[in-house]
mmCIF file of C-alpha atoms and ligand atoms in Angstrom:
data_model
loop_
_atom_site.group_PDB
_atom_site.id
_atom_site.type_symbol
_atom_site.label_atom_id
_atom_site.label_comp_id
_atom_site.label_asym_id
_atom_site.label_seq_id
_atom_site.Cartn_x
_atom_site.Cartn_y
_atom_site.Cartn_z
ATOM 1 C CA MET A 12 -0.012 0.024 0.071
ATOM 2 C CA ARG A 13 1.054 3.466 -0.823
ATOM 3 C CA ALA A 14 1.909 5.534 2.291
ATOM 4 C CA VAL A 15 0.093 8.839 2.203
ATOM 5 C CA SER A 16 0.765 11.675 4.659
ATOM 6 C CA LEU A 17 -2.393 13.282 5.904
ATOM 7 C CA GLU A 18 -2.511 16.807 4.529
ATOM 8 C CA VAL A 19 -5.999 17.863 5.591
ATOM 9 C CA ASP A 20 -7.718 16.350 8.571
ATOM 10 C CA LEU A 21 -11.408 17.123 8.613
ATOM 11 C CA TYR A 22 -12.335 14.059 10.625
ATOM 12 C CA SER A 23 -13.421 16.209 13.585
ATOM 13 C CA ASP A 24 -12.522 19.503 15.335
ATOM 14 C CA THR A 25 -11.096 17.266 18.019
ATOM 15 C CA GLN A 26 -8.029 16.858 15.733
ATOM 16 C CA THR A 27 -6.534 20.325 16.563
ATOM 17 C CA ARG A 28 -3.127 20.448 18.107
ATOM 18 C CA PRO A 29 -2.154 23.034 20.746
ATOM 19 C CA THR A 30 -0.540 26.067 19.060
ATOM 20 C CA ASP A 31 2.851 27.321 20.195
ATOM 21 C CA ALA A 32 1.198 30.158 22.146
ATOM 22 C CA MET A 33 -1.122 27.707 23.866
ATOM 23 C CA ARG A 34 1.826 25.583 24.746
ATOM 24 C CA ARG A 35 3.421 28.596 26.407
ATOM 25 C CA ALA A 36 0.293 29.215 28.457
ATOM 26 C CA ILE A 37 0.425 25.573 29.466
ATOM 27 C CA ALA A 38 4.096 25.897 30.474
ATOM 28 C CA GLU A 39 3.381 28.926 32.620
ATOM 29 C CA ALA A 40 0.320 27.576 34.443
ATOM 30 C CA VAL A 41 0.133 27.998 38.159
ATOM 31 C CA VAL A 42 -1.046 24.648 39.563
ATOM 32 C CA GLY A 43 -2.029 22.810 42.739
ATOM 33 C CA ASP A 44 -4.199 19.829 43.835
ATOM 34 C CA GLU A 45 -7.471 20.168 42.021
ATOM 35 C CA GLN A 46 -9.306 17.556 44.199
ATOM 36 C CA ARG A 47 -8.686 19.794 47.112
ATOM 37 C CA GLY A 48 -9.775 22.954 45.295
ATOM 38 C CA GLU A 49 -6.218 24.149 45.334
ATOM 39 C CA ASP A 50 -5.471 24.494 41.633
ATOM 40 C CA PRO A 51 -5.964 28.227 40.950
ATOM 41 C CA THR A 52 -5.911 27.913 37.171
ATOM 42 C CA THR A 53 -8.722 25.323 37.226
ATOM 43 C CA THR A 54 -10.696 27.414 39.754
ATOM 44 C CA ALA A 55 -10.350 30.409 37.484
ATOM 45 C CA LEU A 56 -11.576 28.436 34.478
ATOM 46 C CA GLU A 57 -14.577 27.165 36.443
ATOM 47 C CA ASP A 58 -15.487 30.782 37.491
ATOM 48 C CA ARG A 59 -15.119 31.924 33.996
ATOM 49 C CA VAL A 60 -17.366 29.232 32.523
ATOM 50 C CA ALA A 61 -20.059 29.653 35.289
ATOM 51 C CA GLU A 62 -20.181 33.379 34.311
ATOM 52 C CA LEU A 63 -20.208 32.646 30.577
ATOM 53 C CA LEU A 64 -23.170 30.324 30.966
ATOM 54 C CA GLY A 65 -24.987 32.530 33.529
ATOM 55 C CA MET A 66 -24.809 29.805 36.228
ATOM 56 C CA GLU A 67 -23.783 29.892 39.873
ATOM 57 C CA ALA A 68 -20.931 27.402 39.642
ATOM 58 C CA ALA A 69 -19.069 25.078 37.290
ATOM 59 C CA VAL A 70 -16.871 21.960 37.607
ATOM 60 C CA PHE A 71 -13.969 21.086 35.300
ATOM 61 C CA LEU A 72 -14.091 17.572 33.902
ATOM 62 C CA PRO A 73 -11.880 15.491 31.718
ATOM 63 C CA SER A 74 -14.337 15.242 28.865
ATOM 64 C CA GLY A 75 -17.655 16.266 27.561
ATOM 65 C CA THR A 76 -18.867 12.778 27.827
ATOM 66 C CA MET A 77 -18.359 12.888 31.598
ATOM 67 C CA CYS A 78 -20.385 16.190 31.629
ATOM 68 C CA ASN A 79 -23.362 14.374 30.026
ATOM 69 C CA GLU A 80 -22.905 11.256 32.248
ATOM 70 C CA ILE A 81 -22.808 13.279 35.446
ATOM 71 C CA ALA A 82 -25.640 15.589 34.391
ATOM 72 C CA ILE A 83 -27.824 12.572 33.608
ATOM 73 C CA ALA A 84 -26.863 11.007 36.977
ATOM 74 C CA LEU A 85 -27.867 14.271 38.720
ATOM 75 C CA HIS A 86 -31.274 14.272 37.162
ATOM 76 C CA VAL A 87 -32.394 10.729 36.467
ATOM 77 C CA GLY A 88 -32.726 7.588 38.573
ATOM 78 C CA ARG A 89 -33.028 3.856 37.712
ATOM 79 C CA GLY A 90 -35.769 3.093 35.212
ATOM 80 C CA GLU A 91 -36.411 6.802 34.547
ATOM 81 C CA GLU A 92 -36.368 8.424 31.109
ATOM 82 C CA VAL A 93 -34.165 10.957 29.286
ATOM 83 C CA LEU A 94 -35.872 12.573 26.262
ATOM 84 C CA LEU A 95 -33.348 13.732 23.647
ATOM 85 C CA GLY A 96 -33.009 14.537 19.943
ATOM 86 C CA ASP A 97 -32.288 12.075 17.049
ATOM 87 C CA GLU A 98 -28.611 10.847 17.039
ATOM 88 C CA ALA A 99 -27.818 12.766 20.182
ATOM 89 C CA HIS A 100 -24.383 11.998 21.662
ATOM 90 C CA PRO A 101 -25.429 9.997 24.717
ATOM 91 C CA LEU A 102 -27.370 7.618 22.432
ATOM 92 C CA PHE A 103 -24.549 6.609 20.148
ATOM 93 C CA ALA A 104 -21.181 7.631 21.566
ATOM 94 C CA GLU A 105 -21.104 7.159 25.324
ATOM 95 C CA GLY A 106 -20.825 3.415 25.532
ATOM 96 C CA GLY A 107 -24.234 3.006 27.181
ATOM 97 C CA GLY A 108 -23.164 5.202 29.985
ATOM 98 C CA PRO A 109 -26.567 6.623 30.888
ATOM 99 C CA ALA A 110 -27.793 3.056 31.392
ATOM 100 C CA ALA A 111 -24.675 1.941 33.206
ATOM 101 C CA TRP A 112 -24.335 4.922 35.578
ATOM 102 C CA SER A 113 -27.920 6.048 36.014
ATOM 103 C CA GLY A 114 -30.182 3.125 34.887
ATOM 104 C CA ALA A 115 -31.671 5.604 32.462
ATOM 105 C CA VAL A 116 -34.006 4.780 29.569
ATOM 106 C CA MET A 117 -33.326 7.058 26.496
ATOM 107 C CA THR A 118 -36.146 7.994 24.187
ATOM 108 C CA VAL A 119 -35.769 10.041 20.937
ATOM 109 C CA VAL A 120 -38.059 13.028 20.422
ATOM 110 C CA PRO A 121 -38.828 13.265 16.669
ATOM 111 C CA GLY A 122 -37.648 16.465 15.028
ATOM 112 C CA ASP A 123 -35.605 17.866 12.117
ATOM 113 C CA ARG A 124 -31.911 16.959 12.242
ATOM 114 C CA GLY A 125 -31.903 16.689 15.994
ATOM 115 C CA VAL A 126 -34.017 19.826 16.691
ATOM 116 C CA PHE A 127 -37.524 19.283 18.087
ATOM 117 C CA THR A 128 -40.410 21.500 19.135
ATOM 118 C CA GLY A 129 -42.034 22.035 22.475
ATOM 119 C CA ASP A 130 -45.182 20.317 21.062
ATOM 120 C CA ALA A 131 -43.118 17.224 19.970
ATOM 121 C CA LEU A 132 -41.626 17.143 23.508
ATOM 122 C CA ALA A 133 -45.161 17.360 25.103
ATOM 123 C CA ALA A 134 -46.279 14.491 22.911
ATOM 124 C CA ALA A 135 -43.252 12.313 23.850
ATOM 125 C CA ILE A 136 -43.408 12.779 27.642
ATOM 126 C CA SER A 137 -44.668 9.533 29.365
ATOM 127 C CA PRO A 138 -48.242 9.797 30.736
ATOM 128 C CA ASP A 139 -48.439 8.952 34.416
ATOM 129 C CA SER A 140 -48.718 5.244 33.946
ATOM 130 C CA ARG A 141 -47.114 2.246 35.721
ATOM 131 C CA TYR A 142 -46.469 0.815 32.198
ATOM 132 C CA ARG A 143 -44.120 3.587 31.202
ATOM 133 C CA ALA A 144 -40.730 4.785 32.281
ATOM 134 C CA ARG A 145 -41.164 8.063 34.177
ATOM 135 C CA SER A 146 -39.919 11.074 32.101
ATOM 136 C CA ARG A 147 -37.402 13.048 34.104
ATOM 137 C CA LEU A 148 -35.055 14.942 31.884
ATOM 138 C CA VAL A 149 -34.952 16.579 28.467
ATOM 139 C CA SER A 150 -31.535 17.179 26.841
ATOM 140 C CA VAL A 151 -30.917 19.737 24.117
ATOM 141 C CA GLU A 152 -27.867 19.291 21.936
ATOM 142 C CA GLN A 153 -26.821 22.760 20.665
ATOM 143 C CA PRO A 154 -25.707 22.704 17.916
ATOM 144 C CA THR A 155 -26.650 19.156 16.967
ATOM 145 C CA ASN A 156 -23.733 17.044 15.895
ATOM 146 C CA ILE A 157 -24.313 13.878 13.973
ATOM 147 C CA ALA A 158 -27.890 14.791 13.219
ATOM 148 C CA GLY A 159 -26.710 17.674 11.128
ATOM 149 C CA GLY A 160 -24.887 20.548 12.796
ATOM 150 C CA ARG A 161 -28.120 22.490 13.177
ATOM 151 C CA ILE A 162 -28.508 25.413 15.496
ATOM 152 C CA TRP A 163 -31.640 25.297 17.514
ATOM 153 C CA PRO A 164 -33.837 28.304 17.019
ATOM 154 C CA LEU A 165 -33.969 30.225 20.360
ATOM 155 C CA GLN A 166 -37.817 30.047 20.308
ATOM 156 C CA ASP A 167 -37.730 26.237 20.173
ATOM 157 C CA VAL A 168 -35.286 26.117 23.081
ATOM 158 C CA ARG A 169 -37.585 28.369 25.090
ATOM 159 C CA ASP A 170 -40.660 26.277 24.159
ATOM 160 C CA VAL A 171 -38.904 23.046 25.173
ATOM 161 C CA ILE A 172 -37.942 24.501 28.551
ATOM 162 C CA GLY A 173 -41.483 25.799 29.081
ATOM 163 C CA VAL A 174 -43.022 22.337 28.351
ATOM 164 C CA ALA A 175 -40.342 20.655 30.525
ATOM 165 C CA ARG A 176 -41.153 22.996 33.475
ATOM 166 C CA GLU A 177 -44.917 22.380 33.020
ATOM 167 C CA HIS A 178 -44.339 18.613 33.341
ATOM 168 C CA GLY A 179 -41.759 18.783 36.106
ATOM 169 C CA LEU A 180 -38.840 17.668 33.856
ATOM 170 C CA ARG A 181 -35.303 18.728 34.456
ATOM 171 C CA THR A 182 -33.475 20.394 31.553
ATOM 172 C CA HIS A 183 -29.896 19.775 30.292
ATOM 173 C CA LEU A 184 -27.932 21.625 27.556
ATOM 174 C CA ASP A 185 -25.277 19.597 25.763
ATOM 175 C CA GLY A 186 -23.203 22.538 24.612
ATOM 176 C CA ALA A 187 -20.209 20.607 23.274
ATOM 177 C CA ARG A 188 -20.046 23.146 20.478
ATOM 178 C CA LEU A 189 -22.161 25.927 22.077
ATOM 179 C CA PRO A 190 -19.289 28.422 21.307
ATOM 180 C CA ASN A 191 -19.909 27.688 17.581
ATOM 181 C CA ALA A 192 -23.603 28.251 17.992
ATOM 182 C CA ALA A 193 -23.007 31.461 19.902
ATOM 183 C CA VAL A 194 -20.589 32.874 17.283
ATOM 184 C CA ALA A 195 -22.823 31.829 14.317
ATOM 185 C CA SER A 196 -25.990 33.174 15.905
ATOM 186 C CA GLY A 197 -24.732 36.265 17.642
ATOM 187 C CA ILE A 198 -26.629 35.058 20.762
ATOM 188 C CA ALA A 199 -24.514 34.886 23.895
ATOM 189 C CA PRO A 200 -23.826 31.529 25.639
ATOM 190 C CA ALA A 201 -25.742 32.730 28.803
ATOM 191 C CA GLU A 202 -28.739 33.505 26.722
ATOM 192 C CA TRP A 203 -28.722 30.033 25.155
ATOM 193 C CA ALA A 204 -28.233 28.440 28.580
ATOM 194 C CA GLU A 205 -30.946 30.399 30.337
ATOM 195 C CA GLY A 206 -33.542 28.270 32.035
ATOM 196 C CA PHE A 207 -31.490 25.022 31.873
ATOM 197 C CA ASP A 208 -30.685 23.177 35.018
ATOM 198 C CA THR A 209 -27.266 22.056 33.730
ATOM 199 C CA ALA A 210 -25.221 23.211 30.761
ATOM 200 C CA TRP A 211 -21.652 22.576 29.544
ATOM 201 C CA ILE A 212 -19.085 23.476 26.930
ATOM 202 C CA ASP A 213 -16.155 21.459 25.549
ATOM 203 C CA PHE A 214 -12.703 22.899 25.162
ATOM 204 C CA SER A 215 -11.309 20.060 22.999
ATOM 205 C CA LYS A 216 -13.603 20.711 20.012
ATOM 206 C CA GLY A 217 -13.475 23.906 17.985
ATOM 207 C CA LEU A 218 -11.823 25.849 20.779
ATOM 208 C CA GLY A 219 -8.716 23.776 20.073
ATOM 209 C CA ALA A 220 -7.595 22.905 23.597
ATOM 210 C CA PRO A 221 -6.174 19.361 24.205
ATOM 211 C CA VAL A 222 -8.446 18.241 27.123
ATOM 212 C CA GLY A 223 -11.432 19.066 29.133
ATOM 213 C CA ALA A 224 -14.964 20.489 29.517
ATOM 214 C CA CYS A 225 -16.861 22.377 32.166
ATOM 215 C CA LEU A 226 -20.306 21.507 33.502
ATOM 216 C CA ALA A 227 -22.229 24.469 34.998
ATOM 217 C CA ALA A 228 -25.359 24.647 37.208
ATOM 218 C CA SER A 229 -26.522 25.867 40.566
ATOM 219 C CA ARG A 230 -24.087 25.638 43.480
ATOM 220 C CA GLY A 231 -26.112 22.751 44.989
ATOM 221 C CA LEU A 232 -26.040 20.678 41.817
ATOM 222 C CA ILE A 233 -22.304 21.312 41.226
ATOM 223 C CA ASP A 234 -21.609 20.146 44.793
ATOM 224 C CA GLU A 235 -23.474 16.932 43.977
ATOM 225 C CA ALA A 236 -21.725 16.683 40.649
ATOM 226 C CA TRP A 237 -18.479 16.576 42.585
ATOM 227 C CA ARG A 238 -19.608 13.324 44.258
ATOM 228 C CA TYR A 239 -20.065 11.725 40.786
ATOM 229 C CA LYS A 240 -16.791 13.177 39.568
ATOM 230 C CA GLN A 241 -14.996 11.465 42.482
ATOM 231 C CA MET A 242 -16.998 8.252 41.936
ATOM 232 C CA MET A 243 -16.286 8.098 38.200
ATOM 233 C CA GLY A 244 -12.569 8.750 38.670
ATOM 234 C CA GLY A 245 -12.682 12.205 37.216
ATOM 235 C CA ALA A 246 -11.212 14.150 40.059
ATOM 236 C CA LEU A 247 -7.721 15.445 39.083
ATOM 237 C CA ARG A 248 -4.511 16.751 40.533
ATOM 238 C CA GLN A 249 -2.460 19.491 38.839
ATOM 239 C CA SER A 250 -5.176 20.031 36.129
ATOM 240 C CA GLY A 251 -4.097 23.696 35.713
ATOM 241 C CA ILE A 252 -1.793 22.320 33.000
ATOM 242 C CA VAL A 253 -4.801 21.625 30.839
ATOM 243 C CA ALA A 254 -7.118 24.316 32.312
ATOM 244 C CA ALA A 255 -4.526 26.917 31.222
ATOM 245 C CA ALA A 256 -5.017 25.745 27.632
ATOM 246 C CA ALA A 257 -8.803 26.081 27.905
ATOM 247 C CA LEU A 258 -8.458 29.588 29.309
ATOM 248 C CA TYR A 259 -6.115 30.463 26.471
ATOM 249 C CA ALA A 260 -8.684 29.100 24.022
ATOM 250 C CA LEU A 261 -11.500 31.117 25.533
ATOM 251 C CA ASP A 262 -9.453 34.271 25.110
ATOM 252 C CA HIS A 263 -7.895 33.546 21.722
ATOM 253 C CA HIS A 264 -9.891 30.965 19.799
ATOM 254 C CA TRP A 265 -13.493 32.066 20.310
ATOM 255 C CA ASP A 266 -14.055 34.784 17.729
ATOM 256 C CA ARG A 267 -12.003 32.889 15.061
ATOM 257 C CA LEU A 268 -14.690 30.162 15.043
ATOM 258 C CA ALA A 269 -16.314 32.379 12.351
ATOM 259 C CA GLU A 270 -13.471 31.397 10.023
ATOM 260 C CA ASP A 271 -14.266 27.723 10.515
ATOM 261 C CA HIS A 272 -17.924 28.481 9.680
ATOM 262 C CA ALA A 273 -16.904 30.237 6.550
ATOM 263 C CA ASN A 274 -14.665 27.363 5.526
ATOM 264 C CA ALA A 275 -17.493 24.894 6.201
ATOM 265 C CA ARG A 276 -19.738 26.940 3.896
ATOM 266 C CA ARG A 277 -17.028 27.088 1.215
ATOM 267 C CA LEU A 278 -16.639 23.311 1.440
ATOM 268 C CA ALA A 279 -20.386 22.672 1.241
ATOM 269 C CA GLU A 280 -20.744 25.047 -1.745
ATOM 270 C CA GLY A 281 -17.920 23.321 -3.596
ATOM 271 C CA LEU A 282 -19.310 19.871 -2.823
ATOM 272 C CA ALA A 283 -22.767 20.825 -4.039
ATOM 273 C CA GLU A 284 -21.324 21.311 -7.510
ATOM 274 C CA LEU A 285 -19.858 17.761 -7.716
ATOM 275 C CA PRO A 286 -21.920 15.049 -9.395
ATOM 276 C CA GLY A 287 -23.088 12.330 -7.008
ATOM 277 C CA VAL A 288 -23.099 14.628 -3.936
ATOM 278 C CA GLU A 289 -26.237 15.516 -2.115
ATOM 279 C CA ILE A 290 -25.997 18.513 0.177
ATOM 280 C CA ASP A 291 -27.906 21.701 0.869
ATOM 281 C CA PRO A 292 -25.181 24.346 1.439
ATOM 282 C CA ALA A 293 -27.793 26.681 2.966
ATOM 283 C CA ALA A 294 -28.297 24.109 5.750
ATOM 284 C CA ILE A 295 -24.658 24.537 6.939
ATOM 285 C CA GLU A 296 -24.805 26.762 9.973
ATOM 286 C CA THR A 297 -21.646 25.965 11.975
ATOM 287 C CA ASN A 298 -18.431 24.028 11.356
ATOM 288 C CA ILE A 299 -20.106 20.647 10.661
ATOM 289 C CA VAL A 300 -20.703 19.605 7.071
ATOM 290 C CA ILE A 301 -22.625 16.419 6.318
ATOM 291 C CA TRP A 302 -23.351 15.156 2.771
ATOM 292 C CA SER A 303 -24.440 12.029 0.977
ATOM 293 C CA VAL A 304 -22.649 10.046 -1.673
ATOM 294 C CA PRO A 305 -23.656 6.734 -3.226
ATOM 295 C CA ASP A 306 -20.928 4.761 -1.268
ATOM 296 C CA ALA A 307 -19.579 6.688 1.795
ATOM 297 C CA PRO A 308 -16.885 4.133 2.797
ATOM 298 C CA ALA A 309 -15.444 4.005 -0.748
ATOM 299 C CA PHE A 310 -15.575 7.770 -1.110
ATOM 300 C CA THR A 311 -13.866 8.275 2.312
ATOM 301 C CA ALA A 312 -11.096 5.788 1.421
ATOM 302 C CA ALA A 313 -10.540 7.519 -1.910
ATOM 303 C CA MET A 314 -10.275 10.843 0.006
ATOM 304 C CA ALA A 315 -7.752 9.300 2.440
ATOM 305 C CA ASP A 316 -5.581 8.072 -0.485
ATOM 306 C CA GLN A 317 -5.212 11.762 -1.404
ATOM 307 C CA GLY A 318 -4.326 12.815 2.133
ATOM 308 C CA VAL A 319 -7.671 14.117 3.146
ATOM 309 C CA ARG A 320 -9.494 12.588 6.114
ATOM 310 C CA VAL A 321 -13.263 12.808 6.557
ATOM 311 C CA GLY A 322 -15.611 10.656 8.628
ATOM 312 C CA VAL A 323 -18.052 8.007 7.613
ATOM 313 C CA LEU A 324 -21.483 8.286 9.377
ATOM 314 C CA ASP A 325 -23.224 5.444 7.667
ATOM 315 C CA ALA A 326 -23.528 3.721 4.203
ATOM 316 C CA THR A 327 -24.152 6.949 2.380
ATOM 317 C CA ARG A 328 -23.377 9.878 4.774
ATOM 318 C CA VAL A 329 -19.992 11.568 5.199
ATOM 319 C CA ARG A 330 -19.113 14.204 7.799
ATOM 320 C CA ALA A 331 -16.359 16.860 7.702
ATOM 321 C CA VAL A 332 -15.690 19.275 10.542
ATOM 322 C CA THR A 333 -13.652 22.472 10.057
ATOM 323 C CA HIS A 334 -11.255 23.779 12.687
ATOM 324 C CA LEU A 335 -8.228 25.974 13.405
ATOM 325 C CA ASP A 336 -5.752 23.584 11.763
ATOM 326 C CA VAL A 337 -7.448 23.732 8.359
ATOM 327 C CA ASP A 338 -7.368 26.971 6.279
ATOM 328 C CA ALA A 339 -9.046 27.965 3.059
ATOM 329 C CA ASP A 340 -6.229 26.262 1.061
ATOM 330 C CA GLY A 341 -7.049 23.013 2.921
ATOM 331 C CA ILE A 342 -10.612 23.311 1.919
ATOM 332 C CA GLY A 343 -9.435 23.689 -1.727
ATOM 333 C CA THR A 344 -7.334 20.536 -1.343
ATOM 334 C CA ALA A 345 -10.287 18.720 0.141
ATOM 335 C CA LEU A 346 -12.620 19.743 -2.746
ATOM 336 C CA ALA A 347 -10.094 18.655 -5.341
ATOM 337 C CA ALA A 348 -9.757 15.308 -3.571
ATOM 338 C CA ALA A 349 -13.573 14.950 -3.438
ATOM 339 C CA ALA A 350 -13.824 15.615 -7.198
ATOM 340 C CA THR A 351 -11.221 12.901 -7.887
ATOM 341 C CA ALA A 352 -12.824 10.483 -5.404
ATOM 342 C CA LEU A 353 -16.129 10.770 -7.240
ATOM 343 C CA THR A 354 -14.753 9.924 -10.727
HETATM 344 C C1 LIG B 412 -17.949 15.698 21.334
HETATM 345 C C2 LIG B 412 -19.318 15.681 21.963
HETATM 346 C C3 LIG B 412 -19.571 15.207 23.199
HETATM 347 C C4 LIG B 412 -18.484 14.501 24.006
HETATM 348 O O1 LIG B 412 -17.403 15.298 24.279
HETATM 349 P P1 LIG B 412 -15.922 14.612 24.548
HETATM 350 O O2 LIG B 412 -15.203 15.788 25.119
HETATM 351 O O3 LIG B 412 -15.476 14.156 23.249
HETATM 352 O O4 LIG B 412 -16.137 13.566 25.535
HETATM 353 C C5 LIG B 412 -20.857 15.258 23.733
HETATM 354 N N1 LIG B 412 -21.844 15.863 22.958
HETATM 355 C C6 LIG B 412 -21.639 16.353 21.767
HETATM 356 C C7 LIG B 412 -22.797 17.075 21.006
HETATM 357 C C8 LIG B 412 -20.420 16.267 21.189
HETATM 358 O O5 LIG B 412 -20.194 16.734 19.951
#
């Protein structure tokens, strides 16, 4: 087999490497024992995210997956139900964690590319019946990921929270890429998070830090989250090393997400002109680009042969995610590779 060096990695925005300046911030981090609340850099990051999301407190965690798992554990008990959108992350990418940790049943609320309405939620909530799992929590993924990179309209978010409150449900915001939604929409993270019981952002996606996420909520819920953090083995020591990178990313990599969105649109528009590609460029709202081809695994392999990595979602769907390590030239390279892959 021909060895091909990877030129353009659009597999995910998790593929970013720390920049030289970020590495300097890491090197200079003031650190202590995080489990004991003695790591000043981690504490500063938690305060910053709590304020960003309009919450009382936040806790630093090793991953976004752990944010979802802990939030579900906070809200849901054995045999109780989480309602969430089609292809939401806890359904397909958390190793069955909600069942393992919380005994949760997960039910999809029908919608459009992961976005559902308040009415759809109301229809999906279990009636008070001993035959049904008791509905406890609704989770909103903003923007949606595998389902299509869609930004929830603010009104739908408000409607869903309203219906949840009416029915006594808790509310969770999976904001892995909330920074992208905030930049693309011009709506501040705190406004998106308003009314949710728990909300989080990831630092290892478009923000380009190597590790970590922060879960935010009321002081009481974050104190309880700490019990689960300890239980799941997520309590850390000198985590300022990675928290420094996250703080650096909040300061320096936030506004530039707009470049990733422009590159995603450029990619979508170029793909739309290729025979055999099905995509609606107008539906690309963030840094996630999903399209269909007749044979996604063959297409993706042909791309890889040309040094361009994209991800296979299923037999016909392909996903690319733009990020700070891919510039407009990289998008040009990817489009040329796609044209060749389709011939
Ligand atoms: C990436 C992602 C997660 C998980 O975050 P990790 O930091 O990779 O564990 C959860 N939800 C969504 C929507 C994601 O895109």
